[in-house]
Amino acid sequence: MTEYLSVSTLTKYIKYKFDQDPHLQSVLLKGELSNFKKHSSGHLYFNVKDKESVISAMMFKGNATKLTFEPKEGDEVLLEARVSVYERRGNYQIYVNKMQLDGIGNLYQKLEELKKKLTKEGFFNQSQKKLIPKFPKKIAVLTASTGAAIRDIHSTINSRYPLVEQIHISTLVQGTQAKQDIIEKIQYADTLDADTIIVGRGGGSIEDLWNFNEEEVVKAIFNCNTPIISAVGHETDFTLSDFVADVRAATPTQAAVIATPDQYELIQQIKQYQFTLTRYIKQYIDAQIKQLNHLSSYYKFKQPSLLYDQQIQKRDELEKQLKQFISKRLERESQHLKLLGQSFNLKVLNQQIKQNKQTVTQLRSRMSQLITNNVATFKAELKNKIENLNNLSPTNVMLRGYAIVNKDENVVTSTHNLKENDKISLTMKDGKIDAIVEKVRWKDE
């Protein structure tokens, strides 16, 4: 009888074959993510496809947490995985250990990481932006010497504001040497005393524009003292140079528009100002003529003598008042001078000096007597205090046969502070004695 296999038996056998094949334990794949889902457990489930095939895939949470980017639908990726069979559904799938963006995806990842870093460091802060001068005298243009970008910029500036001086600095905008060339040309342009610098190029892929995403180029733009307009690529292209520049232009033509005023608009403004000024001057002249006519009709101007008759009379009155004031002032000062002369009579002054001398002599005598009495009093008090100190001095007490008892460098004032075999020292008038207590007798014994 023929022996039939169960589905699970066959599936396990196939899985065993997959798991034992060393070529399937670590495979390197590239493809596009589709049907991407992140489970609440942290595991990732998705498909990897190319133009002809699709493979089911999953990535455990432990490996997913090590990713340096956020996978999403449509990402082109490079995978390191092992191939096995999921027994429950009986289909083969890959278990991904490592994943990274492929090609252009790596550039976008690098761009985002650098953008976050420079944003955190403050390179894109609006407060750091410099104003673009409204009426520039000199503009430095950094771009390739050939191509649509330089033609668009020059033609736009010439048509809008031909007064400005244009300095074209031929700059590499693509290739391995472009980064350093862009930095050097920005630093050179910053020394030319230009009012504005335009850094631009035509559109291209992210790889073509990558030099304008380099950190060193961003820092060169940030450190430039001259205002910079970035015009890199087309309207949909964004580079880090656009974010750090003082102004971002969608195209090189727009950069030229931002950097210059429109001569036709200026001419219209000048005409408007001319019209306004002419109207104002006419109104002002008309008002002054009207004022002049009004003043010329005043009755005093018809009889000029009326203008100064009153003033002549007023001058005479003031002259009279001035003479009276001067006369009274002279009389008052003369009286004051006379009184001062009497005050300084020599005889009276000598009498005052003599009297003051007598007063000084009396005061000197009194002061001398007072000092003598005070000194005598202080001497007596000092003598009395010295005697009291001598009476209270421990040395005088010891001269009468007394001694000072010390124990452990402390003065003993009571027999209760001593006990047998204590070591003590006796200080007498002519030296010290070391002793040992043989017996202590208290008064209450």
Short mmCIF file of C-alpha atoms in Angstrom, two decimals:
data_model
loop_
_atom_site.label_atom_id
_atom_site.label_comp_id
_atom_site.label_asym_id
_atom_site.label_seq_id
_atom_site.Cartn_x
_atom_site.Cartn_y
_atom_site.Cartn_z
CA MET A 1 0.00 0.00 0.00
CA THR A 2 1.32 3.46 -0.95
CA GLU A 3 2.34 5.63 2.07
CA TYR A 4 1.10 9.24 1.82
CA LEU A 5 2.82 12.14 3.58
CA SER A 6 0.96 14.73 5.57
CA VAL A 7 1.24 18.35 4.53
CA SER A 8 3.05 19.29 7.76
CA THR A 9 5.55 16.44 7.29
CA LEU A 10 6.42 17.61 3.81
CA THR A 11 6.64 21.21 4.96
CA LYS A 12 8.96 20.31 7.83
CA TYR A 13 11.15 18.31 5.46
CA ILE A 14 11.41 21.23 3.04
CA LYS A 15 12.15 23.61 5.94
CA TYR A 16 14.86 21.23 7.14
CA LYS A 17 16.45 21.28 3.66
CA PHE A 18 16.35 25.08 3.59
CA ASP A 19 17.84 25.37 7.09
CA GLN A 20 20.66 22.93 6.26
CA ASP A 21 21.69 24.62 3.04
CA PRO A 22 24.69 26.88 3.88
CA HIS A 23 24.03 29.00 0.79
CA LEU A 24 20.65 30.02 2.20
CA GLN A 25 21.88 30.97 5.69
CA SER A 26 23.24 34.32 4.61
CA VAL A 27 22.11 35.85 1.33
CA LEU A 28 22.53 39.40 0.10
CA LEU A 29 19.51 40.86 -1.70
CA LYS A 30 18.48 44.16 -3.16
CA GLY A 31 14.95 45.22 -3.98
CA GLU A 32 12.02 47.48 -3.22
CA LEU A 33 9.95 47.39 -0.02
CA SER A 34 6.21 46.85 -0.46
CA ASN A 35 3.25 46.04 1.76
CA PHE A 36 5.35 47.30 4.70
CA LYS A 37 3.86 46.92 8.21
CA LYS A 38 5.27 47.41 11.69
CA HIS A 39 3.61 45.17 14.25
CA SER A 40 2.82 46.37 17.77
CA SER A 41 5.42 43.86 18.99
CA GLY A 42 8.11 45.79 17.10
CA HIS A 43 8.61 43.13 14.39
CA LEU A 44 8.58 44.28 10.75
CA TYR A 45 6.60 42.45 8.03
CA PHE A 46 6.99 43.31 4.35
CA ASN A 47 7.67 42.08 0.85
CA VAL A 48 10.83 42.57 -1.18
CA LYS A 49 10.26 42.81 -4.92
CA ASP A 50 11.85 43.62 -8.22
CA LYS A 51 10.28 43.83 -11.67
CA GLU A 52 9.68 40.06 -11.92
CA SER A 53 9.44 38.53 -8.41
CA VAL A 54 8.23 39.09 -4.83
CA ILE A 55 9.55 37.50 -1.61
CA SER A 56 7.87 37.61 1.80
CA ALA A 57 10.13 38.93 4.53
CA MET A 58 10.17 39.77 8.22
CA MET A 59 12.61 41.37 10.62
CA PHE A 60 12.61 40.70 14.34
CA LYS A 61 12.42 43.62 16.79
CA GLY A 62 16.00 43.09 18.03
CA ASN A 63 17.40 43.72 14.55
CA ALA A 64 14.83 46.41 13.67
CA THR A 65 15.92 48.61 16.58
CA LYS A 66 19.43 48.78 15.09
CA LEU A 67 18.25 50.42 11.84
CA THR A 68 19.64 53.89 11.14
CA PHE A 69 16.59 54.97 9.10
CA GLU A 70 12.81 54.59 9.09
CA PRO A 71 11.85 52.05 6.38
CA LYS A 72 8.81 52.94 4.30
CA GLU A 73 6.89 51.78 1.29
CA GLY A 74 8.90 52.07 -1.92
CA ASP A 75 12.37 52.27 -0.36
CA GLU A 76 15.14 50.67 -2.40
CA VAL A 77 17.12 48.58 0.10
CA LEU A 78 20.07 46.25 0.51
CA LEU A 79 19.37 43.23 2.73
CA GLU A 80 21.35 40.57 4.55
CA ALA A 81 19.01 37.66 5.39
CA ARG A 82 18.56 33.93 5.73
CA VAL A 83 16.01 31.90 3.74
CA SER A 84 13.62 29.54 5.50
CA VAL A 85 10.06 28.16 5.39
CA TYR A 86 7.14 29.40 7.46
CA GLU A 87 5.50 26.07 8.32
CA ARG A 88 2.04 27.36 9.08
CA ARG A 89 1.48 28.69 5.57
CA GLY A 90 3.95 26.42 3.82
CA ASN A 91 5.68 29.25 1.91
CA TYR A 92 9.29 30.27 1.95
CA GLN A 93 10.38 33.69 3.19
CA ILE A 94 13.47 35.56 4.27
CA TYR A 95 14.39 36.61 7.81
CA VAL A 96 16.26 39.90 7.56
CA ASN A 97 19.22 40.54 9.86
CA LYS A 98 20.46 43.84 8.36
CA MET A 99 18.92 46.49 6.11
CA GLN A 100 20.23 49.71 4.56
CA LEU A 101 19.07 52.11 1.88
CA ASP A 102 20.39 51.46 -1.59
CA GLY A 103 22.15 54.06 -3.76
CA ILE A 104 20.21 57.32 -3.82
CA GLY A 105 18.40 56.26 -0.69
CA ASN A 106 21.70 56.40 1.20
CA LEU A 107 22.22 59.95 0.02
CA TYR A 108 18.77 61.01 1.19
CA GLN A 109 19.43 59.37 4.56
CA LYS A 110 22.77 61.14 4.84
CA LEU A 111 21.11 64.41 3.83
CA GLU A 112 18.44 64.11 6.53
CA GLU A 113 20.97 63.24 9.24
CA LEU A 114 23.22 66.18 8.31
CA LYS A 115 20.22 68.51 8.14
CA LYS A 116 19.15 67.52 11.67
CA LYS A 117 22.68 68.01 12.98
CA LEU A 118 23.15 71.46 11.42
CA THR A 119 19.66 72.55 12.48
CA LYS A 120 20.49 71.62 16.07
CA GLU A 121 23.73 73.61 15.86
CA GLY A 122 21.82 76.73 14.72
CA PHE A 123 23.11 77.06 11.15
CA PHE A 124 19.60 77.55 9.74
CA ASN A 125 18.26 80.00 12.33
CA GLN A 126 16.32 82.87 10.79
CA SER A 127 17.97 85.29 13.22
CA GLN A 128 21.31 84.65 11.49
CA LYS A 129 20.06 85.76 8.07
CA LYS A 130 21.45 88.97 6.52
CA LEU A 131 19.34 91.40 4.49
CA ILE A 132 19.88 91.63 0.75
CA PRO A 133 20.80 95.25 -0.22
CA LYS A 134 18.04 96.93 -2.19
CA PHE A 135 20.31 98.93 -4.51
CA PRO A 136 23.56 96.96 -4.94
CA LYS A 137 26.64 98.44 -6.59
CA LYS A 138 28.46 95.13 -7.07
CA ILE A 139 27.22 91.52 -7.35
CA ALA A 140 29.49 88.45 -7.39
CA VAL A 141 28.09 85.45 -9.31
CA LEU A 142 29.54 82.02 -8.49
CA THR A 143 28.56 79.41 -11.07
CA ALA A 144 29.94 77.47 -14.03
CA SER A 145 31.40 79.60 -16.81
CA THR A 146 29.10 77.95 -19.36
CA GLY A 147 25.51 76.85 -19.20
CA ALA A 148 22.03 78.26 -18.84
CA ALA A 149 22.51 79.43 -15.22
CA ILE A 150 25.13 82.10 -15.95
CA ARG A 151 23.27 83.27 -19.09
CA ASP A 152 19.98 83.59 -17.19
CA ILE A 153 21.58 85.51 -14.33
CA HIS A 154 23.51 87.95 -16.54
CA SER A 155 20.61 88.63 -18.91
CA THR A 156 18.17 89.16 -16.03
CA ILE A 157 20.48 91.56 -14.18
CA ASN A 158 21.25 93.51 -17.37
CA SER A 159 17.57 93.94 -18.17
CA ARG A 160 16.54 94.83 -14.62
CA TYR A 161 19.42 96.93 -13.25
CA PRO A 162 22.29 97.59 -15.68
CA LEU A 163 23.91 100.03 -13.24
CA VAL A 164 25.26 97.22 -11.05
CA GLU A 165 28.76 95.78 -11.61
CA GLN A 166 28.71 92.02 -12.21
CA ILE A 167 31.71 89.90 -11.22
CA HIS A 168 31.53 86.39 -12.63
CA ILE A 169 33.67 83.91 -10.69
CA SER A 170 33.90 80.65 -12.63
CA THR A 171 33.18 77.86 -10.15
CA LEU A 172 33.08 74.07 -10.37
CA VAL A 173 29.55 72.97 -9.45
CA GLN A 174 29.84 69.21 -10.02
CA GLY A 175 32.48 66.53 -9.54
CA THR A 176 34.94 65.46 -6.87
CA GLN A 177 36.85 68.75 -6.85
CA ALA A 178 33.77 70.96 -6.79
CA LYS A 179 33.35 71.04 -2.99
CA GLN A 180 36.73 72.63 -2.29
CA ASP A 181 36.40 74.95 -5.28
CA ILE A 182 33.02 76.24 -4.09
CA ILE A 183 34.44 76.93 -0.61
CA GLU A 184 37.48 78.77 -1.98
CA LYS A 185 35.39 80.86 -4.40
CA ILE A 186 32.95 81.89 -1.64
CA GLN A 187 35.85 82.98 0.58
CA TYR A 188 37.40 84.89 -2.34
CA ALA A 189 34.11 86.60 -3.23
CA ASP A 190 33.75 87.69 0.39
CA THR A 191 36.91 89.81 -0.02
CA LEU A 192 35.68 91.74 -3.09
CA ASP A 193 33.50 94.24 -1.19
CA ALA A 194 30.45 93.01 -3.11
CA ASP A 195 26.96 93.83 -1.88
CA THR A 196 25.54 90.40 -2.73
CA ILE A 197 26.84 86.96 -3.73
CA ILE A 198 24.79 84.60 -5.93
CA VAL A 199 25.75 80.92 -5.72
CA GLY A 200 23.93 78.87 -8.35
CA ARG A 201 23.75 76.14 -10.93
CA GLY A 202 21.17 74.38 -13.05
CA GLY A 203 19.09 71.41 -11.98
CA GLY A 204 20.18 67.80 -11.69
CA SER A 205 19.95 64.64 -9.64
CA ILE A 206 20.77 64.54 -5.95
CA GLU A 207 24.18 63.17 -6.86
CA ASP A 208 24.79 66.14 -9.19
CA LEU A 209 23.77 68.63 -6.50
CA TRP A 210 25.49 66.84 -3.62
CA ASN A 211 28.42 69.27 -3.33
CA PHE A 212 25.94 71.88 -2.12
CA ASN A 213 24.92 69.51 0.70
CA GLU A 214 28.45 69.10 2.04
CA GLU A 215 28.91 70.29 5.62
CA GLU A 216 32.04 72.31 4.75
CA VAL A 217 30.18 74.20 2.01
CA VAL A 218 27.31 74.96 4.39
CA LYS A 219 29.74 76.34 6.96
CA ALA A 220 31.51 78.45 4.31
CA ILE A 221 28.18 80.08 3.39
CA PHE A 222 27.29 80.57 7.07
CA ASN A 223 30.64 82.25 7.85
CA CYS A 224 30.49 84.57 4.81
CA ASN A 225 30.06 88.23 5.78
CA THR A 226 28.47 89.15 2.44
CA PRO A 227 24.76 88.28 1.99
CA ILE A 228 24.36 85.14 -0.16
CA ILE A 229 21.48 84.09 -2.42
CA SER A 230 21.40 80.35 -3.11
CA ALA A 231 20.01 79.34 -6.54
CA VAL A 232 20.92 75.67 -6.80
CA GLY A 233 18.83 73.48 -9.10
CA HIS A 234 15.20 73.95 -10.07
CA GLU A 235 12.21 74.91 -7.96
CA THR A 236 11.70 71.38 -6.60
CA ASP A 237 15.39 70.89 -5.72
CA PHE A 238 16.41 71.69 -2.15
CA THR A 239 19.96 71.56 -0.80
CA LEU A 240 21.44 72.45 2.60
CA SER A 241 23.02 75.48 0.94
CA ASP A 242 19.47 76.78 0.35
CA PHE A 243 18.66 76.49 4.06
CA VAL A 244 21.82 78.22 5.31
CA ALA A 245 21.87 81.00 2.67
CA ASP A 246 20.36 84.36 3.54
CA VAL A 247 17.77 83.89 0.77
CA ARG A 248 16.84 80.85 -1.31
CA ALA A 249 15.87 81.37 -4.96
CA ALA A 250 13.95 78.68 -6.83
CA THR A 251 15.99 79.28 -10.00
CA PRO A 252 19.06 81.29 -11.05
CA THR A 253 16.73 83.75 -12.82
CA GLN A 254 14.80 84.33 -9.59
CA ALA A 255 18.11 84.88 -7.77
CA ALA A 256 18.90 87.74 -10.18
CA VAL A 257 15.42 89.17 -9.58
CA ILE A 258 15.89 89.04 -5.79
CA ALA A 259 19.35 90.63 -6.00
CA THR A 260 18.32 93.67 -8.10
CA PRO A 261 15.52 96.21 -8.35
CA ASP A 262 13.61 96.57 -11.62
CA GLN A 263 14.73 99.65 -13.51
CA TYR A 264 11.27 100.09 -15.06
CA GLU A 265 9.63 100.02 -11.65
CA LEU A 266 12.24 102.52 -10.41
CA ILE A 267 11.51 104.82 -13.35
CA GLN A 268 7.80 104.65 -12.56
CA GLN A 269 8.52 105.41 -8.90
CA ILE A 270 10.71 108.36 -9.86
CA LYS A 271 7.98 109.70 -12.13
CA GLN A 272 5.45 109.30 -9.32
CA TYR A 273 7.79 111.07 -6.88
CA GLN A 274 8.36 113.82 -9.46
CA PHE A 275 4.64 114.31 -9.93
CA THR A 276 4.02 114.36 -6.16
CA LEU A 277 6.91 116.76 -5.54
CA THR A 278 5.83 119.10 -8.33
CA ARG A 279 2.29 119.19 -6.97
CA TYR A 280 3.56 119.85 -3.45
CA ILE A 281 5.87 122.68 -4.60
CA LYS A 282 3.02 124.31 -6.57
CA GLN A 283 0.70 124.09 -3.56
CA TYR A 284 3.42 125.53 -1.31
CA ILE A 285 4.11 128.45 -3.68
CA ASP A 286 0.40 129.18 -4.00
CA ALA A 287 0.05 129.22 -0.20
CA GLN A 288 3.03 131.55 0.17
CA ILE A 289 1.67 133.95 -2.48
CA LYS A 290 -1.66 133.97 -0.70
CA GLN A 291 0.08 134.71 2.61
CA LEU A 292 2.15 137.49 0.98
CA ASN A 293 -0.95 139.10 -0.52
CA HIS A 294 -2.65 138.97 2.86
CA LEU A 295 0.29 140.64 4.61
CA SER A 296 0.73 143.27 1.91
CA SER A 297 -2.88 144.41 2.43
CA TYR A 298 -2.26 145.07 6.15
CA TYR A 299 -2.90 148.76 6.99
CA LYS A 300 0.43 149.30 8.76
CA PHE A 301 2.34 148.39 5.62
CA LYS A 302 0.44 151.17 3.83
CA GLN A 303 1.68 153.70 6.46
CA PRO A 304 5.19 152.47 7.43
CA SER A 305 5.61 155.16 10.11
CA LEU A 306 3.04 153.30 12.22
CA LEU A 307 5.46 150.42 12.51
CA TYR A 308 8.16 152.38 14.38
CA ASP A 309 6.40 155.31 16.06
CA GLN A 310 5.35 153.21 19.01
CA GLN A 311 8.75 151.56 19.21
CA ILE A 312 10.57 154.92 19.36
CA GLN A 313 8.39 156.03 22.27
CA LYS A 314 8.88 152.71 24.04
CA ARG A 315 12.67 153.01 23.58
CA ASP A 316 12.67 156.49 25.18
CA GLU A 317 10.77 155.18 28.19
CA LEU A 318 13.14 152.30 28.64
CA GLU A 319 16.13 154.61 28.36
CA LYS A 320 14.69 156.82 31.12
CA GLN A 321 14.07 153.80 33.35
CA LEU A 322 17.60 152.57 32.79
CA LYS A 323 19.14 155.92 33.79
CA GLN A 324 17.06 156.04 36.97
CA PHE A 325 18.05 152.49 37.87
CA ILE A 326 21.76 153.21 37.34
CA SER A 327 21.58 156.39 39.44
CA LYS A 328 19.89 154.61 42.36
CA ARG A 329 22.33 151.72 42.14
CA LEU A 330 25.35 154.03 42.26
CA GLU A 331 23.93 155.88 45.26
CA ARG A 332 23.25 152.61 47.11
CA GLU A 333 26.72 151.23 46.44
CA SER A 334 28.32 154.50 47.59
CA GLN A 335 26.51 154.27 50.93
CA HIS A 336 27.57 150.68 51.32
CA LEU A 337 31.19 151.57 50.57
CA LYS A 338 31.07 154.35 53.14
CA LEU A 339 29.81 151.98 55.82
CA LEU A 340 32.55 149.52 55.01
CA GLY A 341 35.14 152.30 55.43
CA GLN A 342 33.81 153.10 58.88
CA SER A 343 33.84 149.44 59.85
CA PHE A 344 37.56 149.21 59.11
CA ASN A 345 38.60 152.12 61.42
CA LEU A 346 42.27 151.46 62.47
CA LYS A 347 41.86 152.52 66.08
CA VAL A 348 38.86 150.26 66.61
CA LEU A 349 40.69 147.38 64.89
CA ASN A 350 43.75 147.71 67.18
CA GLN A 351 41.53 147.68 70.26
CA GLN A 352 39.86 144.46 69.09
CA ILE A 353 43.25 142.81 68.46
CA LYS A 354 44.54 143.78 71.92
CA GLN A 355 41.41 142.46 73.58
CA ASN A 356 41.63 139.17 71.65
CA LYS A 357 45.28 138.72 72.74
CA GLN A 358 44.31 139.10 76.40
CA THR A 359 41.55 136.53 75.95
CA VAL A 360 44.02 134.07 74.35
CA THR A 361 46.52 134.52 77.24
CA GLN A 362 43.82 133.84 79.84
CA LEU A 363 42.62 130.73 77.99
CA ARG A 364 46.19 129.38 77.66
CA SER A 365 46.75 129.79 81.42
CA ARG A 366 43.50 128.07 82.29
CA MET A 367 44.26 125.20 79.90
CA SER A 368 47.75 124.71 81.37
CA GLN A 369 46.36 124.59 84.90
CA LEU A 370 43.65 122.14 83.85
CA ILE A 371 46.18 119.80 82.22
CA THR A 372 48.41 119.89 85.34
CA ASN A 373 45.47 119.00 87.61
CA ASN A 374 44.35 116.16 85.30
CA VAL A 375 47.84 114.66 85.16
CA ALA A 376 48.12 114.68 88.96
CA THR A 377 44.74 113.00 89.27
CA PHE A 378 45.64 110.31 86.71
CA LYS A 379 48.97 109.63 88.48
CA ALA A 380 47.21 109.09 91.81
CA GLU A 381 44.67 106.74 90.23
CA LEU A 382 47.44 104.80 88.48
CA LYS A 383 49.42 104.43 91.72
CA ASN A 384 46.34 103.17 93.53
CA LYS A 385 45.59 100.59 90.80
CA ILE A 386 49.20 99.35 90.79
CA GLU A 387 49.02 98.79 94.55
CA ASN A 388 45.78 96.86 94.15
CA LEU A 389 47.33 94.71 91.42
CA ASN A 390 50.35 93.95 93.61
CA ASN A 391 48.09 92.94 96.49
CA LEU A 392 46.16 90.58 94.21
CA SER A 393 49.23 89.18 92.38
CA PRO A 394 49.78 85.40 92.83
CA THR A 395 53.51 86.12 93.18
CA ASN A 396 52.97 88.25 96.29
CA VAL A 397 50.74 85.54 97.72
CA MET A 398 53.46 82.92 97.14
CA LEU A 399 56.00 85.19 98.89
CA ARG A 400 53.98 84.61 102.03
CA GLY A 401 54.50 80.80 101.79
CA TYR A 402 51.58 79.83 99.58
CA ALA A 403 51.81 77.53 96.54
CA ILE A 404 49.65 76.87 93.42
CA VAL A 405 48.61 73.23 92.91
CA ASN A 406 48.26 71.96 89.30
CA LYS A 407 46.96 68.64 88.05
CA ASP A 408 47.12 67.87 84.33
CA GLU A 409 47.95 71.55 83.72
CA ASN A 410 44.73 72.64 85.48
CA VAL A 411 44.68 74.57 88.80
CA VAL A 412 43.30 72.49 91.69
CA THR A 413 40.88 74.53 93.80
CA SER A 414 39.41 71.76 95.98
CA THR A 415 40.60 68.58 97.70
CA HIS A 416 37.67 66.85 96.04
CA ASN A 417 39.52 67.19 92.72
CA LEU A 418 42.34 64.92 93.99
CA LYS A 419 42.74 61.29 94.89
CA GLU A 420 45.57 59.05 96.07
CA ASN A 421 48.53 58.55 93.67
CA ASP A 422 47.56 61.58 91.57
CA LYS A 423 50.55 63.33 90.09
CA ILE A 424 50.56 67.04 90.93
CA SER A 425 52.92 70.01 90.60
CA LEU A 426 53.40 72.77 93.18
CA THR A 427 54.36 76.22 91.87
CA MET A 428 56.21 78.29 94.51
CA LYS A 429 57.90 81.68 94.41
CA ASP A 430 61.27 80.24 93.31
CA GLY A 431 60.30 77.16 91.22
CA LYS A 432 58.10 74.07 90.85
CA ILE A 433 57.82 70.76 92.76
CA ASP A 434 56.47 67.52 91.28
CA ALA A 435 54.69 65.36 93.87
CA ILE A 436 52.41 62.34 94.30
CA VAL A 437 49.34 62.47 96.57
CA GLU A 438 49.65 59.90 99.35
CA LYS A 439 46.39 60.68 101.08
CA VAL A 440 43.51 63.15 100.70
CA ARG A 441 41.73 64.48 103.78
CA TRP A 442 38.52 66.44 103.42
CA LYS A 443 37.07 68.77 106.06
CA ASP A 444 33.94 66.72 106.45
CA GLU A 445 35.84 63.56 107.45
#
